[in-house]
Tab-separated table of C-alpha atoms in Angstrom:
chain	number	residue	atom	x	y	z
Z	598	UNK	CA	-11.389	-4.363	22.363
Z	599	UNK	CA	-10.197	-6.818	25.272
Z	600	UNK	CA	-11.394	-5.736	28.877
Z	601	UNK	CA	-8.266	-5.297	30.855
Z	602	UNK	CA	-9.662	-6.035	33.796
Z	603	UNK	CA	-9.704	-9.943	33.088
Z	604	UNK	CA	-5.917	-10.851	33.168
Z	605	UNK	CA	-5.129	-13.461	30.210
Z	606	UNK	CA	-3.222	-15.950	32.441
Z	607	UNK	CA	-6.342	-15.874	34.203
Z	608	UNK	CA	-8.384	-17.069	31.600
Z	609	UNK	CA	-8.238	-20.700	29.524
Z	610	UNK	CA	-6.557	-21.088	26.272
Z	611	UNK	CA	-10.048	-21.091	24.577
Z	612	UNK	CA	-11.248	-17.842	26.109
Z	613	UNK	CA	-8.142	-16.102	25.567
Z	614	UNK	CA	-8.608	-13.075	23.008
Z	615	UNK	CA	-5.889	-14.475	20.787
Z	616	UNK	CA	-7.491	-17.851	20.744
Z	617	UNK	CA	-8.709	-16.947	16.859
Z	618	UNK	CA	-5.002	-16.124	16.207
Z	619	UNK	CA	-4.322	-19.999	16.975
Z	620	UNK	CA	-3.343	-19.494	20.824
Z	621	UNK	CA	-3.624	-22.834	22.910
Z	622	UNK	CA	-2.854	-24.800	25.797
Z	623	UNK	CA	0.850	-25.769	24.320
Z	624	UNK	CA	1.394	-22.132	23.459
Z	625	UNK	CA	0.400	-21.234	27.260
Z	626	UNK	CA	2.268	-23.542	28.697
Z	627	UNK	CA	5.736	-21.950	26.566
Z	628	UNK	CA	4.917	-18.496	27.456
Z	629	UNK	CA	4.554	-19.297	31.179
Z	630	UNK	CA	8.145	-17.888	31.715
Z	631	UNK	CA	7.835	-15.031	30.144
Z	632	UNK	CA	4.534	-14.133	31.935
Z	633	UNK	CA	6.575	-14.202	35.004
Z	634	UNK	CA	8.922	-11.550	33.470
Z	635	UNK	CA	5.682	-9.011	33.335
Z	636	UNK	CA	5.784	-9.819	28.815
Z	637	UNK	CA	2.609	-10.399	27.016
Z	638	UNK	CA	2.017	-12.559	24.404
Z	639	UNK	CA	1.369	-11.843	20.387
Z	640	UNK	CA	1.119	-13.315	17.249
Z	641	UNK	CA	3.201	-11.339	14.390
Z	642	UNK	CA	0.956	-10.463	11.494
Z	643	UNK	CA	3.159	-8.223	9.821
Z	644	UNK	CA	7.209	-7.511	9.731
Z	645	UNK	CA	9.076	-4.743	7.889
Z	646	UNK	CA	12.374	-2.524	8.072
Z	647	UNK	CA	12.969	-3.806	11.836
Z	648	UNK	CA	9.685	-3.711	13.185
Z	649	UNK	CA	6.870	-5.925	13.257
Z	650	UNK	CA	3.137	-5.525	13.969
Z	651	UNK	CA	1.814	-7.838	16.927
Z	652	UNK	CA	-2.058	-9.283	17.841
Z	653	UNK	CA	-1.900	-8.533	21.043
Z	654	UNK	CA	-4.984	-9.177	24.071
Z	655	UNK	CA	-5.390	-5.499	23.458
Z	656	UNK	CA	-5.256	-5.157	19.988
Z	657	UNK	CA	-2.446	-5.023	17.247
Z	658	UNK	CA	0.408	-3.255	18.200
Z	659	UNK	CA	3.641	-1.950	17.006
Z	660	UNK	CA	6.807	-3.752	18.503
Z	661	UNK	CA	10.501	-2.995	17.534
Z	662	UNK	CA	12.462	-6.910	16.754
Z	663	UNK	CA	16.498	-5.279	17.801
Z	664	UNK	CA	16.414	-7.837	20.487
Z	665	UNK	CA	15.688	-10.789	18.733
Z	666	UNK	CA	17.960	-9.920	15.551
Z	667	UNK	CA	19.812	-13.201	15.579
Z	668	UNK	CA	22.941	-13.606	12.810
Z	669	UNK	CA	21.294	-16.568	11.796
Z	670	UNK	CA	18.759	-15.707	9.427
Z	671	UNK	CA	16.400	-18.336	9.856
Z	672	UNK	CA	16.074	-16.941	13.485
Z	673	UNK	CA	14.668	-13.937	12.672
Z	674	UNK	CA	11.549	-12.295	13.916
Z	675	UNK	CA	8.962	-14.156	11.306
Z	676	UNK	CA	5.256	-13.932	10.266
Z	677	UNK	CA	3.321	-16.439	12.163
Z	678	UNK	CA	5.528	-16.232	15.375
Z	679	UNK	CA	3.980	-16.293	18.770
Z	680	UNK	CA	6.408	-13.543	20.534
Z	681	UNK	CA	6.998	-12.408	24.149
Z	682	UNK	CA	6.098	-8.151	23.493
Z	683	UNK	CA	6.755	-5.615	26.084
Z	684	UNK	CA	3.464	-4.772	28.286
Z	685	UNK	CA	1.515	-1.544	27.390
Z	686	UNK	CA	3.183	1.903	28.116
Z	687	UNK	CA	6.365	0.093	28.789
Z	688	UNK	CA	7.930	1.517	25.374
Z	689	UNK	CA	6.570	3.323	22.357
Z	690	UNK	CA	7.745	1.279	19.985
Z	691	UNK	CA	7.402	-1.446	22.551
Z	692	UNK	CA	10.101	-4.328	21.776
Z	693	UNK	CA	9.472	-8.056	21.118
Z	694	UNK	CA	11.903	-10.256	24.118
Z	695	UNK	CA	11.688	-13.338	22.666
Z	696	UNK	CA	10.359	-15.806	20.348
Z	697	UNK	CA	8.552	-19.266	21.391
Z	698	UNK	CA	10.088	-21.855	19.896
Z	699	UNK	CA	8.345	-22.523	16.103
Z	700	UNK	CA	6.257	-25.476	15.842
Z	701	UNK	CA	6.791	-25.938	12.192
Z	702	UNK	CA	9.000	-23.753	9.857
Z	703	UNK	CA	8.745	-22.904	6.399
Z	704	UNK	CA	12.438	-22.077	4.705
Z	705	UNK	CA	14.019	-21.888	1.515
Z	706	UNK	CA	17.684	-21.286	0.193
Z	707	UNK	CA	18.283	-17.502	-1.036
Z	708	UNK	CA	20.921	-18.398	-3.066
Z	709	UNK	CA	22.793	-20.915	-4.839
Z	710	UNK	CA	25.660	-19.220	-4.284
Z	711	UNK	CA	25.431	-18.472	-0.456
Z	712	UNK	CA	24.716	-21.031	2.483
Z	713	UNK	CA	22.239	-18.984	3.769
Z	714	UNK	CA	18.259	-19.920	4.097
Z	715	UNK	CA	14.856	-17.726	4.561
Z	716	UNK	CA	12.323	-18.172	6.968
Z	717	UNK	CA	9.025	-17.870	4.904
Z	718	UNK	CA	6.224	-18.596	7.628
Z	719	UNK	CA	6.367	-20.194	11.392
Z	720	UNK	CA	3.987	-22.015	12.527
Z	721	UNK	CA	2.022	-23.150	9.871
Z	722	UNK	CA	-0.427	-25.984	9.763
Z	723	UNK	CA	-1.182	-26.029	5.723
Z	724	UNK	CA	0.745	-24.972	2.623
Z	725	UNK	CA	-1.339	-24.420	-0.327
Z	726	UNK	CA	0.565	-23.956	-3.216
Z	727	UNK	CA	-1.563	-22.518	-5.862
Z	728	UNK	CA	-0.490	-23.037	-9.549
Z	729	UNK	CA	-1.901	-20.991	-12.325
Z	730	UNK	CA	-4.047	-22.725	-14.937
Z	731	UNK	CA	-3.434	-19.486	-17.329
Z	732	UNK	CA	0.032	-20.989	-18.291
Z	733	UNK	CA	0.911	-24.474	-18.904
Z	734	UNK	CA	1.703	-26.906	-15.576
Z	735	UNK	CA	5.279	-26.767	-14.906
Z	736	UNK	CA	5.295	-29.911	-12.415
Z	737	UNK	CA	9.269	-29.545	-11.739
Z	738	UNK	CA	8.225	-26.465	-9.820
Z	739	UNK	CA	5.174	-27.875	-7.872
Z	740	UNK	CA	7.863	-30.531	-6.600
Z	741	UNK	CA	9.727	-28.267	-5.162
Z	742	UNK	CA	7.039	-26.218	-3.581
Z	743	UNK	CA	5.851	-29.580	-2.641
Z	744	UNK	CA	9.580	-30.472	-0.833
Z	745	UNK	CA	9.315	-27.572	0.764
Z	746	UNK	CA	6.309	-27.934	2.259
Z	747	UNK	CA	6.767	-31.248	3.476
Z	748	UNK	CA	9.718	-30.787	5.072
Z	749	UNK	CA	8.009	-27.573	6.675
Z	750	UNK	CA	6.471	-30.361	8.865
Z	751	UNK	CA	2.267	-28.396	6.995
Z	752	UNK	CA	0.298	-30.492	5.264
Z	753	UNK	CA	0.572	-29.232	1.729
Z	754	UNK	CA	-2.610	-28.695	-0.793
Z	755	UNK	CA	-1.912	-27.979	-4.710
Z	756	UNK	CA	-4.875	-25.280	-5.918
Z	757	UNK	CA	-5.055	-25.034	-9.426
Z	758	UNK	CA	-6.731	-21.581	-9.905
Z	759	UNK	CA	-7.939	-19.942	-12.240
Z	760	UNK	CA	-9.907	-23.174	-13.524
Z	761	UNK	CA	-12.487	-21.195	-15.071
Z	762	UNK	CA	-9.802	-20.387	-18.055
Z	763	UNK	CA	-10.197	-24.247	-18.825
Z	764	UNK	CA	-13.810	-24.388	-19.468
Z	765	UNK	CA	-13.785	-28.406	-20.698
Z	766	UNK	CA	-14.778	-30.746	-17.792
Z	767	UNK	CA	-12.318	-33.397	-19.164
Z	768	UNK	CA	-9.221	-30.941	-20.408
Z	769	UNK	CA	-9.278	-29.757	-16.278
Z	770	UNK	CA	-9.640	-33.538	-14.778
Z	771	UNK	CA	-6.424	-34.347	-17.233
Z	772	UNK	CA	-4.706	-31.759	-16.005
Z	773	UNK	CA	-5.602	-32.267	-12.128
Z	774	UNK	CA	-4.448	-35.901	-12.948
Z	775	UNK	CA	-0.943	-34.935	-14.162
Z	776	UNK	CA	-0.640	-32.717	-10.732
Z	777	UNK	CA	-1.690	-36.197	-8.915
Z	778	UNK	CA	1.129	-38.259	-9.939
Z	779	UNK	CA	3.670	-35.561	-8.561
Z	780	UNK	CA	1.725	-34.949	-5.736
Z	781	UNK	CA	1.413	-38.723	-3.749
Z	782	UNK	CA	-0.981	-38.233	-0.489
Z	783	UNK	CA	-1.335	-34.263	-1.217
Z	784	UNK	CA	-5.441	-32.831	-1.785
Z	785	UNK	CA	-5.185	-31.540	-5.623
Z	786	UNK	CA	-8.456	-29.098	-5.963
Z	787	UNK	CA	-9.018	-27.156	-9.244
Z	788	UNK	CA	-10.431	-23.727	-8.027
Z	789	UNK	CA	-11.500	-20.502	-8.892
Z	790	UNK	CA	-11.999	-17.214	-7.065
Z	791	UNK	CA	-14.087	-15.566	-9.853
Z	792	UNK	CA	-17.041	-18.427	-10.110
Z	793	UNK	CA	-16.441	-19.606	-6.865
Z	794	UNK	CA	-15.495	-23.120	-7.823
Z	795	UNK	CA	-13.211	-24.891	-4.914
Z	796	UNK	CA	-13.402	-22.161	-2.466
Z	797	UNK	CA	-15.850	-23.940	-0.342
Z	798	UNK	CA	-13.771	-27.411	-0.008
Z	799	UNK	CA	-10.495	-25.524	0.656
Z	800	UNK	CA	-12.095	-23.234	3.417
Z	801	UNK	CA	-13.197	-25.848	5.284
Z	802	UNK	CA	-9.850	-27.766	4.311
Z	803	UNK	CA	-7.835	-25.205	5.849
Z	804	UNK	CA	-10.412	-24.126	8.641
Z	805	UNK	CA	-9.195	-24.161	12.271
Z	806	UNK	CA	-5.103	-23.718	11.635
Z	807	UNK	CA	-2.486	-21.453	10.041
Z	808	UNK	CA	-2.235	-21.679	6.492
Z	809	UNK	CA	0.599	-20.077	4.045
Z	810	UNK	CA	-0.392	-19.084	0.675
Z	811	UNK	CA	2.757	-20.083	-1.494
Z	812	UNK	CA	3.087	-20.055	-5.562
Z	813	UNK	CA	4.762	-17.342	-7.922
Z	814	UNK	CA	4.022	-13.936	-9.134
Z	815	UNK	CA	0.371	-14.109	-11.276
Z	816	UNK	CA	-0.722	-17.262	-9.162
Z	817	UNK	CA	-3.579	-15.719	-7.969
Z	818	UNK	CA	-2.914	-15.946	-4.356
Z	819	UNK	CA	-4.098	-12.808	-3.322
Z	820	UNK	CA	-7.018	-13.265	-5.112
Z	821	UNK	CA	-7.394	-16.066	-3.304
Z	822	UNK	CA	-6.703	-14.409	-0.288
Z	823	UNK	CA	-9.193	-12.196	-0.751
Z	824	UNK	CA	-11.827	-14.656	-1.137
Z	825	UNK	CA	-10.724	-17.054	1.935
Z	826	UNK	CA	-11.181	-13.867	4.516
Z	827	UNK	CA	-14.056	-12.100	2.738
Z	828	UNK	CA	-12.797	-8.725	2.085
Z	829	UNK	CA	-10.415	-6.930	-0.392
Z	830	UNK	CA	-7.234	-7.418	2.245
Z	831	UNK	CA	-4.618	-7.648	-0.561
Z	832	UNK	CA	-4.257	-5.729	-3.981
Z	833	UNK	CA	-4.672	-7.605	-6.877
Z	834	UNK	CA	-3.335	-7.004	-10.271
Z	835	UNK	CA	-3.863	-8.120	-13.771
Z	836	UNK	CA	-1.488	-10.904	-14.933
Z	837	UNK	CA	0.289	-10.335	-18.375
Z	838	UNK	CA	-1.954	-12.126	-21.134
Z	839	UNK	CA	1.157	-12.706	-22.964
Z	840	UNK	CA	2.612	-15.494	-20.499
Z	841	UNK	CA	0.319	-15.433	-17.504
Z	842	UNK	CA	3.135	-13.798	-15.098
Z	843	UNK	CA	2.050	-10.834	-12.642
Z	844	UNK	CA	3.943	-8.359	-10.693
Z	845	UNK	CA	4.838	-8.469	-7.022
Z	846	UNK	CA	1.205	-7.591	-5.841
Z	847	UNK	CA	2.540	-9.088	-2.532
Z	848	UNK	CA	5.421	-7.263	-0.892
Z	849	UNK	CA	5.603	-8.702	2.655
Z	850	UNK	CA	4.369	-11.508	4.675
Z	851	UNK	CA	0.541	-10.833	6.167
Z	852	UNK	CA	-1.628	-12.634	8.666
Z	853	UNK	CA	-5.441	-12.630	8.185
Z	854	UNK	CA	-8.123	-13.917	10.638
Z	855	UNK	CA	-10.247	-16.312	8.460
Z	856	UNK	CA	-14.092	-16.003	8.814
Z	857	UNK	CA	-14.341	-19.515	9.352
Z	858	UNK	CA	-11.739	-20.274	12.005
Z	859	UNK	CA	-7.898	-20.306	11.547
Z	860	UNK	CA	-5.800	-17.655	10.618
Z	861	UNK	CA	-4.512	-17.388	6.392
Z	862	UNK	CA	-0.235	-16.374	6.000
Z	863	UNK	CA	-0.714	-14.392	2.380
Z	864	UNK	CA	3.012	-14.331	0.726
Z	865	UNK	CA	5.025	-12.522	-1.790
Z	866	UNK	CA	5.476	-14.122	-5.322
Z	867	UNK	CA	8.354	-16.599	-5.540
Z	868	UNK	CA	10.823	-16.062	-8.097
Z	869	UNK	CA	13.285	-18.676	-6.753
Z	870	UNK	CA	12.427	-22.006	-5.060
Z	871	UNK	CA	15.774	-23.308	-3.617
Z	872	UNK	CA	15.660	-26.325	-1.370
Z	873	UNK	CA	17.203	-25.784	2.059
Z	874	UNK	CA	17.841	-28.794	3.671
Z	875	UNK	CA	14.765	-30.446	2.373
Z	876	UNK	CA	15.957	-33.982	2.226
Z	877	UNK	CA	12.717	-35.788	3.933
Z	878	UNK	CA	10.491	-33.448	1.995
Z	879	UNK	CA	12.200	-34.489	-1.300
Z	880	UNK	CA	11.795	-37.794	0.057
Z	881	UNK	CA	7.916	-37.233	0.679
Z	882	UNK	CA	7.758	-35.947	-2.936
Z	883	UNK	CA	9.031	-38.985	-4.612
Z	884	UNK	CA	7.862	-41.410	-2.455
Z	885	UNK	CA	7.077	-44.568	-5.014
Z	886	UNK	CA	11.051	-44.358	-5.565
Z	887	UNK	CA	12.484	-44.395	-2.513
Z	888	UNK	CA	9.624	-47.565	-1.595
Z	889	UNK	CA	11.381	-48.967	-5.049
Z	890	UNK	CA	14.947	-48.108	-4.205
Z	891	UNK	CA	14.110	-50.263	-1.082
Z	892	UNK	CA	13.645	-53.615	-2.880
Z	893	UNK	CA	17.176	-52.610	-5.151
Z	894	UNK	CA	20.022	-55.044	-4.353
Z	895	UNK	CA	22.370	-52.975	-3.457
Z	896	UNK	CA	21.311	-50.264	-0.483
Z	897	UNK	CA	23.543	-48.056	-2.075
Z	898	UNK	CA	22.388	-48.201	-5.673
Z	899	UNK	CA	22.551	-44.925	-7.529
Z	900	UNK	CA	20.018	-46.490	-9.820
Z	901	UNK	CA	21.749	-45.861	-13.072
Z	902	UNK	CA	23.163	-49.702	-14.212
Z	903	UNK	CA	23.934	-51.525	-11.265
Z	904	UNK	CA	22.300	-55.190	-11.130
Z	905	UNK	CA	19.362	-55.713	-9.634
Z	906	UNK	CA	18.028	-51.950	-9.498
Z	907	UNK	CA	14.155	-51.936	-9.104
Z	908	UNK	CA	13.980	-48.521	-9.909
Z	909	UNK	CA	15.718	-49.108	-13.414
Z	910	UNK	CA	12.897	-51.959	-13.821
Z	911	UNK	CA	10.572	-49.376	-13.435
Z	912	UNK	CA	11.889	-47.378	-15.603
Z	913	UNK	CA	12.018	-50.426	-18.137
Z	914	UNK	CA	8.618	-51.210	-17.554
Z	915	UNK	CA	7.411	-47.932	-17.602
Z	916	UNK	CA	5.367	-47.829	-14.509
Z	917	UNK	CA	8.235	-44.703	-13.133
Z	918	UNK	CA	8.020	-41.960	-15.895
Z	919	UNK	CA	11.913	-40.858	-16.568
Z	920	UNK	CA	10.929	-37.419	-16.126
Z	921	UNK	CA	10.161	-38.163	-12.438
Z	922	UNK	CA	13.660	-39.988	-11.286
Z	923	UNK	CA	15.392	-37.025	-13.252
Z	924	UNK	CA	13.889	-34.675	-10.925
Z	925	UNK	CA	13.973	-36.960	-8.366
Z	926	UNK	CA	17.879	-37.018	-8.777
Z	927	UNK	CA	18.550	-33.366	-9.716
Z	928	UNK	CA	16.001	-32.080	-5.989
Z	929	UNK	CA	18.642	-35.073	-4.390
Z	930	UNK	CA	21.625	-33.327	-5.996
Z	931	UNK	CA	21.143	-29.681	-5.208
Z	932	UNK	CA	19.846	-30.172	-1.611
Z	933	UNK	CA	23.240	-32.223	-1.102
Z	934	UNK	CA	25.008	-29.013	-2.510
Z	935	UNK	CA	23.155	-26.699	0.357
Z	936	UNK	CA	24.030	-29.084	3.249
Z	937	UNK	CA	27.263	-29.545	1.869
Z	938	UNK	CA	27.959	-25.620	2.340
Z	939	UNK	CA	27.302	-25.850	6.482
Z	940	UNK	CA	28.099	-29.308	6.888
Z	941	UNK	CA	31.634	-30.577	6.734
Z	942	UNK	CA	30.841	-34.142	7.377
Z	943	UNK	CA	28.462	-34.283	4.022
Z	944	UNK	CA	31.016	-32.073	2.379
Z	945	UNK	CA	33.454	-35.284	3.080
Z	946	UNK	CA	30.779	-37.839	1.939
Z	947	UNK	CA	30.218	-35.766	-1.294
Z	948	UNK	CA	34.018	-36.093	-2.045
Z	949	UNK	CA	34.299	-39.773	-1.159
Z	950	UNK	CA	31.503	-40.251	-3.790
Z	951	UNK	CA	32.981	-38.022	-6.904
Z	952	UNK	CA	36.626	-39.926	-6.114
Z	953	UNK	CA	34.466	-43.464	-6.350
Z	954	UNK	CA	32.657	-42.228	-9.472
Z	955	UNK	CA	36.214	-40.827	-11.005
Z	956	UNK	CA	38.044	-44.087	-10.336
Z	957	UNK	CA	35.367	-46.023	-11.691
Z	958	UNK	CA	34.879	-44.048	-14.667
Z	959	UNK	CA	38.892	-44.523	-15.089
Z	960	UNK	CA	38.247	-48.420	-14.978
Z	961	UNK	CA	35.778	-48.265	-17.626
Z	962	UNK	CA	38.077	-46.072	-20.023
Z	963	UNK	CA	41.239	-48.153	-19.217
Z	964	UNK	CA	38.905	-51.831	-20.136
Z	965	UNK	CA	37.574	-50.173	-23.309
Z	966	UNK	CA	40.992	-49.172	-24.310
Z	967	UNK	CA	42.561	-52.930	-23.365
Z	968	UNK	CA	39.677	-54.546	-25.091
Z	969	UNK	CA	40.170	-52.366	-28.446
Z	970	UNK	CA	43.706	-53.038	-28.354
Z	971	UNK	CA	43.153	-56.843	-28.340
Z	972	UNK	CA	40.866	-56.148	-31.189
């Protein structure tokens, strides 16, 4: 228990009892106005039903979020937030009065039919995308996760869990290579929580920052969380043998202190990985396509049948897989649809583009008919 005779504001950021949760000089400076109001800092470690658990200098306390429940679902209190909380003895439960501005935020769209986003984790440094080798690799899904991770501002890592199910080293190396082709600039790490393979490398990678575990149900996130924390902090259920899928072992987002330094946020398995204003993230995932596009003859090249298209040339010579271009187009279209729901300018640009394509299609049909009559 923290000694109350030592006021937190009199300690350096390194000495502060919240340093193990990521408190630093930057957060301390941000908190000055709230300290002047008599509020105390804390990090949100769990949120459920309008209340949250907050790690403060005096321990983990229960707090109500009623004072910071905005209409924007991206601004609700989230696991990983730094909060300004009532001091001890003021209210029971105490209240979160404000949250500090987020350095990074991991968000996705809740539904393709609504213009709403969902915040999954806040102030994250590392995003560990967990992919099970118990089932066939879904490269398109990995690309989606990567786009969201890059857009959040976190550094992604792809963990290929349950590597012990692929005993052939050559076969495992091919799987790693397949993922590396869709994850430029990202560490791809085969890992087994059963044998311990890769755990030391991952622990060193995520030490000292805030890490969020992401993946679908049955990917092995909860088992991995237990291995990293060094304790059975999460319940684990066996995946179905028929398809490798599991039930939602984790139902809330929980934050844990790691023994090697840093903190870990475990999240529920994500059935849907919808983009949310992630254009920059998509560009990062498909950086080779964006680099090729810079060499196209026309700046607005659609990479279809335009002359001087560097992307089409790469498809033709085999240096760019067709699947990558199709996936890129799909995610760009999806992201533009999501953004257009809340951005009138983007809607107008999309409408103009559709009209242009319609006119070009109509001209092509007229030329085709005219050519037919002349024969």
